[in-house]
PDB file of C-alpha atoms in Angstrom:
ATOM      1  CA  MET Q  12     -67.976  45.302 -40.481  1.00 54.00           C
ATOM      2  CA  THR Q  13     -64.596  46.487 -41.680  1.00 59.00           C
ATOM      3  CA  ASP Q  14     -62.173  44.597 -43.882  1.00 61.00           C
ATOM      4  CA  ALA Q  15     -59.730  44.139 -40.954  1.00 58.00           C
ATOM      5  CA  GLU Q  16     -62.395  42.465 -38.885  1.00 58.00           C
ATOM      6  CA  ASP Q  17     -63.285  40.158 -41.797  1.00 61.00           C
ATOM      7  CA  ARG Q  18     -59.668  38.984 -42.129  1.00 62.00           C
ATOM      8  CA  LYS Q  19     -59.249  38.335 -38.381  1.00 58.00           C
ATOM      9  CA  PRO Q  20     -60.623  34.901 -37.358  1.00 59.00           C
ATOM     10  CA  GLN Q  21     -62.892  34.920 -34.378  1.00 59.00           C
ATOM     11  CA  SER Q  22     -62.172  32.632 -31.451  1.00 56.00           C
ATOM     12  CA  ASP Q  23     -64.589  29.930 -30.411  1.00 55.00           C
ATOM     13  CA  GLU Q  24     -64.661  31.293 -26.874  1.00 53.00           C
ATOM     14  CA  ALA Q  25     -65.722  34.740 -28.116  1.00 52.00           C
ATOM     15  CA  ARG Q  26     -68.709  33.317 -29.915  1.00 55.00           C
ATOM     16  CA  SER Q  27     -71.845  32.455 -27.894  1.00 54.00           C
ATOM     17  CA  ALA Q  28     -74.180  29.604 -28.747  1.00 55.00           C
ATOM     18  CA  PHE Q  29     -77.172  31.895 -28.317  1.00 56.00           C
ATOM     19  CA  ARG Q  30     -75.862  34.597 -30.618  1.00 59.00           C
ATOM     20  CA  PRO Q  31     -77.372  34.557 -34.126  1.00 58.00           C
ATOM     21  CA  PRO Q  32     -74.892  33.899 -36.907  1.00 58.00           C
ATOM     22  CA  SER Q  33     -73.601  36.848 -38.828  1.00 60.00           C
ATOM     23  CA  GLY Q  34     -74.428  37.270 -42.490  1.00 54.00           C
ATOM     24  CA  PRO Q  35     -77.786  37.852 -44.165  1.00 52.00           C
ATOM     25  CA  SER Q  36     -80.712  39.189 -42.223  1.00 49.00           C
ATOM     26  CA  ALA Q  37     -82.505  36.771 -39.977  1.00 46.00           C
ATOM     27  CA  THR Q  38     -85.880  37.772 -41.446  1.00 48.00           C
ATOM     28  CA  GLY Q  39     -86.385  37.378 -45.174  1.00 49.00           C
ATOM     29  CA  SER Q  40     -87.333  35.051 -47.908  1.00 48.00           C
ATOM     30  CA  SER Q  41     -85.160  32.484 -49.534  1.00 47.00           C
ATOM     31  CA  PRO Q  42     -84.553  32.957 -53.206  1.00 49.00           C
ATOM     32  CA  GLY Q  43     -86.928  31.078 -55.502  1.00 48.00           C
ATOM     33  CA  SER Q  44     -89.624  30.799 -52.840  1.00 47.00           C
ATOM     34  CA  SER Q  45     -92.853  32.734 -52.528  1.00 47.00           C
ATOM     35  CA  THR Q  46     -93.253  31.929 -48.858  1.00 48.00           C
ATOM     36  CA  THR Q  47     -92.015  34.397 -46.334  1.00 50.00           C
ATOM     37  CA  GLN Q  48     -89.891  32.773 -43.555  1.00 52.00           C
ATOM     38  CA  THR Q  49     -90.008  34.435 -40.173  1.00 53.00           C
ATOM     39  CA  THR Q  50     -87.196  33.761 -37.680  1.00 54.00           C
ATOM     40  CA  GLN Q  51     -87.620  34.559 -34.026  1.00 57.00           C
ATOM     41  CA  VAL Q  52     -84.653  36.165 -32.376  1.00 55.00           C
ATOM     42  CA  ILE Q  53     -83.857  34.751 -28.924  1.00 60.00           C
ATOM     43  CA  PRO Q  54     -82.401  37.301 -26.582  1.00 60.00           C
ATOM     44  CA  VAL Q  55     -78.870  36.575 -25.313  1.00 54.00           C
ATOM     45  CA  PRO Q  56     -78.565  36.412 -21.540  1.00 56.00           C
ATOM     46  CA  LYS Q  57     -76.337  38.997 -19.996  1.00 57.00           C
ATOM     47  CA  THR Q  58     -73.047  37.680 -18.700  1.00 53.00           C
ATOM     48  CA  ALA Q  59     -70.165  39.235 -16.841  1.00 53.00           C
ATOM     49  CA  PRO Q  60     -68.178  41.551 -19.005  1.00 57.00           C
ATOM     50  CA  ALA Q  61     -64.975  40.040 -20.372  1.00 55.00           C
ATOM     51  CA  PRO Q  62     -61.739  41.540 -19.025  1.00 56.00           C
ATOM     52  CA  ALA Q  63     -60.194  44.145 -21.160  1.00 57.00           C
ATOM     53  CA  PRO Q  64     -57.289  42.899 -23.250  1.00 54.00           C
ATOM     54  CA  VAL Q  65     -53.860  43.701 -21.945  1.00 53.00           C
ATOM     55  CA  ASP Q  66     -51.418  45.541 -24.189  1.00 54.00           C
ATOM     56  CA  ASN Q  67     -53.663  45.307 -27.255  1.00 53.00           C
ATOM     57  CA  GLU Q  68     -53.626  41.469 -27.068  1.00 53.00           C
ATOM     58  CA  SER Q  69     -56.521  39.168 -27.696  1.00 53.00           C
ATOM     59  CA  SER Q  70     -58.797  38.421 -24.779  1.00 56.00           C
ATOM     60  CA  THR Q  71     -58.702  34.738 -25.639  1.00 60.00           C
ATOM     61  CA  THR Q  72     -56.986  32.761 -22.826  1.00 62.00           C
ATOM     62  CA  SER Q  73     -55.301  29.335 -22.887  1.00 69.00           C
ATOM     63  CA  GLU Q  74     -55.237  26.601 -20.296  1.00 74.00           C
ATOM     64  CA  PHE Q  75     -51.456  27.125 -20.031  1.00 76.00           C
ATOM     65  CA  ALA Q  76     -51.851  30.850 -19.374  1.00 75.00           C
ATOM     66  CA  LEU Q  77     -50.616  32.174 -16.038  1.00 74.00           C
ATOM     67  CA  PRO Q  78     -53.539  33.019 -13.692  1.00 75.00           C
ATOM     68  CA  GLU Q  79     -54.122  36.595 -12.660  1.00 78.00           C
ATOM     69  CA  GLY Q  80     -52.237  37.735  -9.596  1.00 72.00           C
ATOM     70  CA  LEU Q  81     -49.202  35.473 -10.167  1.00 73.00           C
ATOM     71  CA  ALA Q  82     -45.961  36.773 -11.587  1.00 70.00           C
ATOM     72  CA  ALA Q  83     -43.548  34.707 -13.626  1.00 68.00           C
ATOM     73  CA  PRO Q  84     -40.272  33.947 -11.763  1.00 66.00           C
ATOM     74  CA  LYS Q  85     -37.275  35.845 -12.976  1.00 64.00           C
ATOM     75  CA  ALA Q  86     -34.691  33.694 -14.715  1.00 58.00           C
ATOM     76  CA  GLY Q  87     -31.040  33.840 -13.698  1.00 54.00           C
ATOM     77  CA  GLY Q  88     -28.589  35.883 -15.644  1.00 53.00           C
ATOM     78  CA  GLY Q  89     -28.455  34.107 -18.982  1.00 51.00           C
ATOM     79  CA  GLU Q  90     -29.268  30.663 -17.467  1.00 52.00           C
ATOM     80  CA  SER Q  91     -32.079  28.299 -18.279  1.00 53.00           C
ATOM     81  CA  GLU Q  92     -35.143  28.252 -16.049  1.00 56.00           C
ATOM     82  CA  THR Q  93     -35.023  24.463 -15.898  1.00 61.00           C
ATOM     83  CA  THR Q  94     -33.305  23.348 -12.705  1.00 63.00           C
ATOM     84  CA  SER Q  95     -31.667  20.004 -11.881  1.00 69.00           C
ATOM     85  CA  GLU Q  96     -32.177  17.953  -8.772  1.00 74.00           C
ATOM     86  CA  PHE Q  97     -28.441  18.356  -8.146  1.00 74.00           C
ATOM     87  CA  ALA Q  98     -28.581  22.144  -8.386  1.00 75.00           C
ATOM     88  CA  LEU Q  99     -27.708  24.138  -5.288  1.00 72.00           C
ATOM     89  CA  PRO Q 100     -30.830  25.675  -3.676  1.00 72.00           C
ATOM     90  CA  THR Q 101     -31.242  29.425  -3.713  1.00 74.00           C
ATOM     91  CA  GLY Q 102     -29.587  31.096  -0.758  1.00 68.00           C
ATOM     92  CA  LEU Q 103     -26.877  28.451  -0.252  1.00 71.00           C
ATOM     93  CA  GLU Q 104     -23.258  28.927  -1.252  1.00 73.00           C
ATOM     94  CA  VAL Q 105     -20.611  26.354  -2.029  1.00 70.00           C
ATOM     95  CA  PRO Q 106     -18.152  26.210   0.910  1.00 71.00           C
ATOM     96  CA  GLU Q 107     -14.585  26.998  -0.037  1.00 74.00           C
ATOM     97  CA  PRO Q 108     -12.028  24.210   0.632  1.00 66.00           C
ATOM     98  CA  PRO Q 109      -9.639  24.939   3.495  1.00 64.00           C
ATOM     99  CA  ALA Q 110      -6.151  26.025   2.609  1.00 63.00           C
ATOM    100  CA  ALA Q 111      -3.621  23.193   2.450  1.00 56.00           C
ATOM    101  CA  ASP Q 112      -1.525  23.081   5.614  1.00 54.00           C
ATOM    102  CA  THR Q 113       1.725  21.423   4.620  1.00 49.00           C
ATOM    103  CA  GLU Q 114       3.333  21.971   8.011  1.00 51.00           C
ATOM    104  CA  GLY Q 115       0.575  20.300  10.000  1.00 51.00           C
ATOM    105  CA  SER Q 116       0.301  17.071   8.023  1.00 54.00           C
ATOM    106  CA  ALA Q 117       1.479  13.881   9.665  1.00 55.00           C
ATOM    107  CA  PHE Q 118       2.906  12.622   6.370  1.00 55.00           C
ATOM    108  CA  THR Q 119       4.711  15.815   5.327  1.00 57.00           C
ATOM    109  CA  PRO Q 120       8.146  16.501   6.799  1.00 54.00           C
ATOM    110  CA  PRO Q 121       8.852  19.999   8.096  1.00 54.00           C
ATOM    111  CA  SER Q 122      10.449  22.484   5.756  1.00 57.00           C
ATOM    112  CA  THR Q 123      13.667  22.473   7.805  1.00 55.00           C
ATOM    113  CA  TYR Q 124      13.900  18.665   7.833  1.00 47.00           C
ATOM    114  CA  THR Q 125      16.619  16.969   5.784  1.00 54.00           C
ATOM    115  CA  ALA Q 126      17.674  13.373   5.301  1.00 49.00           C
ATOM    116  CA  ARG Q 127      20.970  13.957   7.088  1.00 53.00           C
ATOM    117  CA  GLN Q 128      19.143  15.140  10.180  1.00 54.00           C
ATOM    118  CA  ALA Q 129      16.952  12.024  10.299  1.00 52.00           C
ATOM    119  CA  PRO Q 130      17.337  10.142  13.587  1.00 50.00           C
ATOM    120  CA  THR Q 131      18.094   6.447  13.719  1.00 51.00           C
ATOM    121  CA  ALA Q 132      14.970   4.310  13.432  1.00 50.00           C
ATOM    122  CA  PHE Q 133      13.787   2.328  16.456  1.00 51.00           C
ATOM    123  CA  THR Q 134      16.066   4.130  18.909  1.00 53.00           C
ATOM    124  CA  PRO Q 135      15.476   2.908  22.484  1.00 56.00           C
ATOM    125  CA  PRO Q 136      14.379   5.484  25.075  1.00 59.00           C
ATOM    126  CA  GLY Q 137      17.709   5.369  26.888  1.00 58.00           C
ATOM    127  CA  GLY Q 138      19.738   5.712  23.719  1.00 55.00           C
ATOM    128  CA  VAL Q 139      21.906   3.211  21.894  1.00 50.00           C
ATOM    129  CA  PRO Q 140      24.537   1.782  24.254  1.00 52.00           C
ATOM    130  CA  ALA Q 141      28.123   2.151  23.121  1.00 52.00           C
ATOM    131  CA  VAL Q 142      29.732  -1.192  22.295  1.00 52.00           C
ATOM    132  CA  SER Q 143      33.465  -1.640  22.564  1.00 54.00           C
ATOM    133  CA  LEU Q 144      34.914  -3.562  19.623  1.00 57.00           C
ATOM    134  CA  THR Q 145      38.406  -4.067  21.004  1.00 57.00           C
ATOM    135  CA  LYS Q 146      40.495  -7.058  20.070  1.00 60.00           C
ATOM    136  CA  ASP Q 147      40.285  -8.435  23.608  1.00 65.00           C
ATOM    137  CA  VAL Q 148      36.603  -9.211  23.115  1.00 69.00           C
ATOM    138  CA  PRO Q 149      35.908 -12.729  21.705  1.00 75.00           C
ATOM    139  CA  TRP Q 150      35.254 -12.811  17.971  1.00 70.00           C
ATOM    140  CA  GLN Q 151      31.715 -14.150  18.544  1.00 71.00           C
ATOM    141  CA  ASP Q 152      30.721 -11.006  20.424  1.00 74.00           C
ATOM    142  CA  ARG Q 153      32.501  -8.680  18.005  1.00 73.00           C
ATOM    143  CA  MET Q 154      30.983 -10.280  14.908  1.00 75.00           C
ATOM    144  CA  ARG Q 155      27.526 -10.469  16.443  1.00 74.00           C
ATOM    145  CA  THR Q 156      27.687  -6.757  17.292  1.00 75.00           C
ATOM    146  CA  MET Q 157      28.873  -5.773  13.809  1.00 73.00           C
ATOM    147  CA  LEU Q 158      26.285  -8.033  12.199  1.00 74.00           C
ATOM    148  CA  ARG Q 159      23.535  -6.067  13.937  1.00 72.00           C
ATOM    149  CA  MET Q 160      24.965  -2.758  12.716  1.00 73.00           C
ATOM    150  CA  PRO Q 161      24.015  -1.156   9.392  1.00 72.00           C
ATOM    151  CA  VAL Q 162      26.492  -1.842   6.622  1.00 68.00           C
ATOM    152  CA  THR Q 163      27.559   1.802   6.410  1.00 66.00           C
ATOM    153  CA  GLU Q 164      28.369   1.994  10.151  1.00 67.00           C
ATOM    154  CA  ARG Q 165      30.571  -1.084  10.423  1.00 69.00           C
ATOM    155  CA  PRO Q 166      34.239  -0.416  11.232  1.00 67.00           C
ATOM    156  CA  ALA Q 167      36.818  -0.836   8.499  1.00 62.00           C
ATOM    157  CA  LEU Q 168      38.889  -3.975   8.178  1.00 59.00           C
ATOM    158  CA  GLU Q 169      42.300  -4.083   9.808  1.00 56.00           C
ATOM    159  CA  HIS Q 170      43.523  -7.519   8.782  1.00 48.00           C
ATOM    160  CA  VAL Q 171      42.575  -9.546   5.723  1.00 50.00           C
ATOM    161  CA  GLN Q 172      43.546 -13.119   4.868  1.00 51.00           C
ATOM    162  CA  LYS Q 173      45.132 -12.493   1.447  1.00 47.00           C
ATOM    163  CA  THR Q 174      47.763 -14.490  -0.368  1.00 44.00           C
ATOM    164  CA  GLU Q 175      47.821 -12.792  -3.783  1.00 48.00           C
ATOM    165  CA  GLU Q 176      47.479  -9.317  -5.197  1.00 51.00           C
ATOM    166  CA  GLY Q 177      43.703  -9.110  -5.474  1.00 55.00           C
ATOM    167  CA  GLY Q 178      42.696 -11.613  -2.801  1.00 57.00           C
ATOM    168  CA  PRO Q 179      40.597 -14.765  -3.268  1.00 66.00           C
ATOM    169  CA  ALA Q 180      37.664 -14.903  -5.646  1.00 86.00           C
ATOM    170  CA  VAL Q 181      34.354 -13.807  -4.177  1.00 91.00           C
ATOM    171  CA  PRO Q 182      32.367 -16.922  -5.254  1.00 92.00           C
ATOM    172  CA  ARG Q 183      34.886 -19.248  -3.577  1.00 93.00           C
ATOM    173  CA  VAL Q 184      34.755 -17.283  -0.329  1.00 94.00           C
ATOM    174  CA  LEU Q 185      30.961 -17.371  -0.349  1.00 95.00           C
ATOM    175  CA  ASP Q 186      31.006 -21.117  -1.046  1.00 95.00           C
ATOM    176  CA  LEU Q 187      33.370 -21.743   1.874  1.00 95.00           C
ATOM    177  CA  THR Q 188      31.180 -19.610   4.110  1.00 95.00           C
ATOM    178  CA  LEU Q 189      28.039 -21.544   3.164  1.00 96.00           C
ATOM    179  CA  ARG Q 190      29.731 -24.912   3.758  1.00 95.00           C
ATOM    180  CA  ILE Q 191      30.883 -23.839   7.213  1.00 96.00           C
ATOM    181  CA  GLY Q 192      27.402 -22.578   8.032  1.00 95.00           C
ATOM    182  CA  GLU Q 193      25.900 -25.838   6.771  1.00 94.00           C
ATOM    183  CA  LEU Q 194      27.998 -27.933   9.174  1.00 94.00           C
ATOM    184  CA  LEU Q 195      27.107 -25.661  12.069  1.00 94.00           C
ATOM    185  CA  LEU Q 196      23.363 -25.708  11.371  1.00 94.00           C
ATOM    186  CA  ALA Q 197      23.325 -29.473  10.740  1.00 92.00           C
ATOM    187  CA  GLY Q 198      25.202 -30.065  14.012  1.00 90.00           C
ATOM    188  CA  GLY Q 199      22.555 -28.330  16.133  1.00 88.00           C
ATOM    189  CA  GLU Q 200      23.785 -24.723  16.318  1.00 90.00           C
ATOM    190  CA  GLY Q 201      21.352 -21.820  16.523  1.00 90.00           C
ATOM    191  CA  ALA Q 202      20.563 -19.572  13.570  1.00 91.00           C
ATOM    192  CA  GLU Q 203      22.060 -16.415  15.108  1.00 90.00           C
ATOM    193  CA  ASP Q 204      25.333 -18.139  15.972  1.00 91.00           C
ATOM    194  CA  VAL Q 205      25.527 -19.577  12.464  1.00 94.00           C
ATOM    195  CA  GLU Q 206      25.066 -16.109  10.963  1.00 93.00           C
ATOM    196  CA  THR Q 207      27.800 -14.776  13.256  1.00 92.00           C
ATOM    197  CA  ALA Q 208      30.265 -17.461  12.149  1.00 93.00           C
ATOM    198  CA  MET Q 209      29.450 -16.898   8.475  1.00 94.00           C
ATOM    199  CA  PHE Q 210      29.985 -13.160   8.847  1.00 92.00           C
ATOM    200  CA  ALA Q 211      33.332 -13.766  10.574  1.00 92.00           C
ATOM    201  CA  VAL Q 212      34.542 -15.989   7.720  1.00 93.00           C
ATOM    202  CA  CYS Q 213      33.573 -13.440   5.059  1.00 92.00           C
ATOM    203  CA  ARG Q 214      35.163 -10.591   6.984  1.00 89.00           C
ATOM    204  CA  SER Q 215      38.401 -12.500   7.457  1.00 90.00           C
ATOM    205  CA  TYR Q 216      38.777 -12.643   3.652  1.00 91.00           C
ATOM    206  CA  GLY Q 217      37.923  -8.991   3.065  1.00 87.00           C
ATOM    207  CA  LEU Q 218      34.193  -9.229   2.298  1.00 88.00           C
ATOM    208  CA  ASP Q 219      32.875  -6.747   4.834  1.00 83.00           C
ATOM    209  CA  ARG Q 220      29.688  -5.725   2.945  1.00 86.00           C
ATOM    210  CA  CYS Q 221      28.018  -9.126   3.239  1.00 90.00           C
ATOM    211  CA  GLU Q 222      24.639 -10.091   4.656  1.00 91.00           C
ATOM    212  CA  PRO Q 223      24.140 -13.724   5.800  1.00 93.00           C
ATOM    213  CA  ASN Q 224      20.659 -15.088   6.376  1.00 93.00           C
ATOM    214  CA  VAL Q 225      19.847 -18.403   8.071  1.00 94.00           C
ATOM    215  CA  THR Q 226      16.460 -20.097   8.410  1.00 92.00           C
ATOM    216  CA  PHE Q 227      15.545 -23.564   9.674  1.00 89.00           C
ATOM    217  CA  THR Q 228      16.835 -25.385   6.576  1.00 89.00           C
ATOM    218  CA  LEU Q 229      18.160 -22.660   4.237  1.00 93.00           C
ATOM    219  CA  LEU Q 230      21.358 -20.621   4.272  1.00 95.00           C
ATOM    220  CA  SER Q 231      21.921 -17.645   1.988  1.00 95.00           C
ATOM    221  CA  ILE Q 232      24.516 -14.911   1.762  1.00 95.00           C
ATOM    222  CA  SER Q 233      24.809 -11.801  -0.370  1.00 94.00           C
ATOM    223  CA  TYR Q 234      27.838  -9.601  -1.006  1.00 93.00           C
ATOM    224  CA  GLN Q 235      27.848  -6.206  -2.708  1.00 89.00           C
ATOM    225  CA  PRO Q 236      31.227  -4.484  -3.159  1.00 86.00           C
ATOM    226  CA  SER Q 237      29.664  -1.019  -3.404  1.00 82.00           C
ATOM    227  CA  LEU Q 238      26.349   0.669  -4.018  1.00 81.00           C
ATOM    228  CA  VAL Q 239      26.978   0.839  -7.773  1.00 85.00           C
ATOM    229  CA  ASP Q 240      28.160  -2.779  -8.226  1.00 86.00           C
ATOM    230  CA  ASP Q 241      25.959  -5.801  -8.751  1.00 88.00           C
ATOM    231  CA  PRO Q 242      25.543  -8.046  -5.694  1.00 89.00           C
ATOM    232  CA  VAL Q 243      26.698 -11.662  -5.613  1.00 92.00           C
ATOM    233  CA  SER Q 244      24.391 -14.120  -3.846  1.00 94.00           C
ATOM    234  CA  ALA Q 245      24.584 -17.818  -3.018  1.00 94.00           C
ATOM    235  CA  THR Q 246      22.335 -20.256  -1.141  1.00 95.00           C
ATOM    236  CA  ARG Q 247      22.575 -23.734   0.321  1.00 94.00           C
ATOM    237  CA  VAL Q 248      19.966 -26.105   1.772  1.00 93.00           C
ATOM    238  CA  VAL Q 249      20.481 -28.277   4.872  1.00 92.00           C
ATOM    239  CA  ARG Q 250      18.825 -31.661   4.287  1.00 89.00           C
ATOM    240  CA  ARG Q 251      19.423 -33.290   7.683  1.00 87.00           C
ATOM    241  CA  ARG Q 252      19.824 -31.868  11.172  1.00 86.00           C
ATOM    242  CA  GLY Q 253      21.074 -33.517  14.331  1.00 83.00           C
ATOM    243  CA  THR Q 254      23.259 -32.970  17.392  1.00 83.00           C
ATOM    244  CA  ASP Q 255      27.006 -33.389  16.966  1.00 87.00           C
ATOM    245  CA  TYR Q 256      29.013 -31.267  19.371  1.00 88.00           C
ATOM    246  CA  THR Q 257      32.286 -32.872  18.318  1.00 90.00           C
ATOM    247  CA  ARG Q 258      31.865 -31.560  14.786  1.00 92.00           C
ATOM    248  CA  LEU Q 259      30.668 -28.209  16.096  1.00 93.00           C
ATOM    249  CA  ALA Q 260      33.807 -27.821  18.198  1.00 93.00           C
ATOM    250  CA  ALA Q 261      36.028 -28.629  15.193  1.00 94.00           C
ATOM    251  CA  VAL Q 262      34.247 -26.097  12.986  1.00 95.00           C
ATOM    252  CA  TYR Q 263      34.523 -23.419  15.661  1.00 93.00           C
ATOM    253  CA  ARG Q 264      38.268 -24.048  15.931  1.00 94.00           C
ATOM    254  CA  LEU Q 265      38.531 -23.403  12.190  1.00 94.00           C
ATOM    255  CA  VAL Q 266      36.542 -20.176  12.487  1.00 94.00           C
ATOM    256  CA  ASP Q 267      38.754 -19.096  15.411  1.00 92.00           C
ATOM    257  CA  ASP Q 268      41.862 -19.519  13.275  1.00 92.00           C
ATOM    258  CA  LEU Q 269      40.295 -17.596  10.386  1.00 92.00           C
ATOM    259  CA  SER Q 270      39.284 -14.721  12.674  1.00 88.00           C
ATOM    260  CA  ASP Q 271      42.657 -14.532  14.433  1.00 87.00           C
ATOM    261  CA  PRO Q 272      44.744 -11.735  12.856  1.00 82.00           C
ATOM    262  CA  GLU Q 273      47.975 -13.429  13.944  1.00 85.00           C
ATOM    263  CA  THR Q 274      47.147 -16.728  12.216  1.00 86.00           C
ATOM    264  CA  HIS Q 275      47.268 -16.909   8.449  1.00 87.00           C
ATOM    265  CA  VAL Q 276      44.962 -19.505   6.878  1.00 89.00           C
ATOM    266  CA  SER Q 277      44.692 -19.576   3.098  1.00 91.00           C
ATOM    267  CA  LEU Q 278      41.514 -20.468   1.271  1.00 92.00           C
ATOM    268  CA  GLU Q 279      42.930 -23.847   0.168  1.00 93.00           C
ATOM    269  CA  GLU Q 280      43.953 -24.667   3.746  1.00 94.00           C
ATOM    270  CA  ALA Q 281      40.468 -23.788   4.983  1.00 94.00           C
ATOM    271  CA  TYR Q 282      38.895 -26.086   2.363  1.00 95.00           C
ATOM    272  CA  ARG Q 283      41.241 -28.937   3.362  1.00 95.00           C
ATOM    273  CA  ARG Q 284      40.439 -28.650   7.069  1.00 95.00           C
ATOM    274  CA  LEU Q 285      36.719 -28.402   6.324  1.00 94.00           C
ATOM    275  CA  ALA Q 286      36.869 -31.613   4.274  1.00 94.00           C
ATOM    276  CA  GLU Q 287      38.559 -33.428   7.177  1.00 94.00           C
ATOM    277  CA  ILE Q 288      35.848 -32.280   9.572  1.00 93.00           C
ATOM    278  CA  ARG Q 289      33.170 -33.521   7.199  1.00 91.00           C
ATOM    279  CA  ARG Q 290      34.797 -36.956   6.802  1.00 90.00           C
ATOM    280  CA  ASN Q 291      35.133 -37.552  10.543  1.00 86.00           C
ATOM    281  CA  ARG Q 292      32.274 -39.629  11.881  1.00 82.00           C
ATOM    282  CA  HIS Q 293      30.581 -39.282  15.193  1.00 80.00           C
ATOM    283  CA  PRO Q 294      32.704 -40.865  17.969  1.00 82.00           C
ATOM    284  CA  TYR Q 295      29.662 -42.470  19.637  1.00 83.00           C
ATOM    285  CA  PRO Q 296      27.243 -45.032  18.197  1.00 85.00           C
ATOM    286  CA  GLY Q 297      23.616 -44.220  17.502  1.00 82.00           C
ATOM    287  CA  TRP Q 298      22.143 -46.201  20.395  1.00 88.00           C
ATOM    288  CA  ALA Q 299      24.329 -44.314  22.864  1.00 88.00           C
ATOM    289  CA  LEU Q 300      23.059 -40.987  21.519  1.00 83.00           C
ATOM    290  CA  THR Q 301      19.447 -42.150  21.840  1.00 86.00           C
ATOM    291  CA  CYS Q 302      19.887 -43.294  25.437  1.00 90.00           C
ATOM    292  CA  ALA Q 303      21.721 -40.107  26.363  1.00 88.00           C
ATOM    293  CA  ALA Q 304      18.919 -37.964  24.942  1.00 86.00           C
ATOM    294  CA  GLY Q 305      16.319 -39.967  26.907  1.00 89.00           C
ATOM    295  CA  LEU Q 306      18.250 -39.654  30.166  1.00 90.00           C
ATOM    296  CA  LEU Q 307      18.634 -35.916  29.609  1.00 89.00           C
ATOM    297  CA  ALA Q 308      14.885 -35.480  29.087  1.00 89.00           C
ATOM    298  CA  GLY Q 309      14.053 -37.574  32.177  1.00 89.00           C
ATOM    299  CA  ALA Q 310      16.487 -35.647  34.355  1.00 90.00           C
ATOM    300  CA  ALA Q 311      14.980 -32.340  33.215  1.00 90.00           C
ATOM    301  CA  SER Q 312      11.480 -33.583  34.117  1.00 89.00           C
ATOM    302  CA  MET Q 313      12.659 -34.594  37.598  1.00 88.00           C
ATOM    303  CA  LEU Q 314      14.165 -31.136  38.136  1.00 89.00           C
ATOM    304  CA  VAL Q 315      10.803 -29.426  37.546  1.00 88.00           C
ATOM    305  CA  GLY Q 316       8.935 -31.745  39.981  1.00 86.00           C
ATOM    306  CA  GLY Q 317       8.030 -34.753  37.845  1.00 83.00           C
ATOM    307  CA  GLY Q 318       7.766 -38.237  39.321  1.00 82.00           C
ATOM    308  CA  PRO Q 319       8.913 -41.640  38.091  1.00 81.00           C
ATOM    309  CA  LEU Q 320       5.899 -41.865  35.780  1.00 81.00           C
ATOM    310  CA  VAL Q 321       6.931 -38.655  34.036  1.00 80.00           C
ATOM    311  CA  PHE Q 322      10.555 -39.838  33.890  1.00 78.00           C
ATOM    312  CA  ALA Q 323       9.473 -43.037  32.154  1.00 69.00           C
TER     313      ALA Q 323
END
């Protein structure tokens, strides 16, 4: 046995249990003994020859060794062989996202679209009817038409109730407008008619960029001189509501005089007339108003086919 074979450890699988151990001769006498010891050699059964080692490697195999006939899978270019459950299977490709179509989007305006070319919102199918704003038309119709227009499309003022160089103060005009609207709403007038009267009062004193707003019990108005100036707003609450056509007629006469370009009514004169209208009481007592309302309701029920039981 050579020195190289002595230095190389032998594997357990290469050693058979029936092979005699290497070393001294199996037949001999132990030192210090006069008795000769005879050892019988048991023949080793013949087994299949072990496969020849591959590439000068040891023939010893491990339980993790790849069986014969199977080839190790080739790893990707520089990537780890370990795959993730989220990895794309072999043979599939990631689909490319479609190119963004800016012209076909419902939320993207066309490239030739500009703000100046934008049509008016909520245009009826037959077009917007032309409204004549001549002076022969009653002020209620003119003011109601202008109130429904955008602020930038309203016609310019032709006559303004002014007594001094700069005109009346804006807060006083707004206060007068709210007080007139309060009497109209408390007397039983509708919200749209109240807004029309308030707009007419503001326009008669030069406040054309105003926006009145009337609800069931609240009146508010806002005025902005221009787009760069701060707006001025005021509100007023109506505590009690009833039906007083006498007061309504007096207030409408005041609004008629304010809207008439041939009649000059100063702000102090308008306040004085409004105070007189507020002080005047109802010309009829309360019981007469109650009976009149009951008779009106009964007559309406008879007109639609109701009998005496419904009238009562």
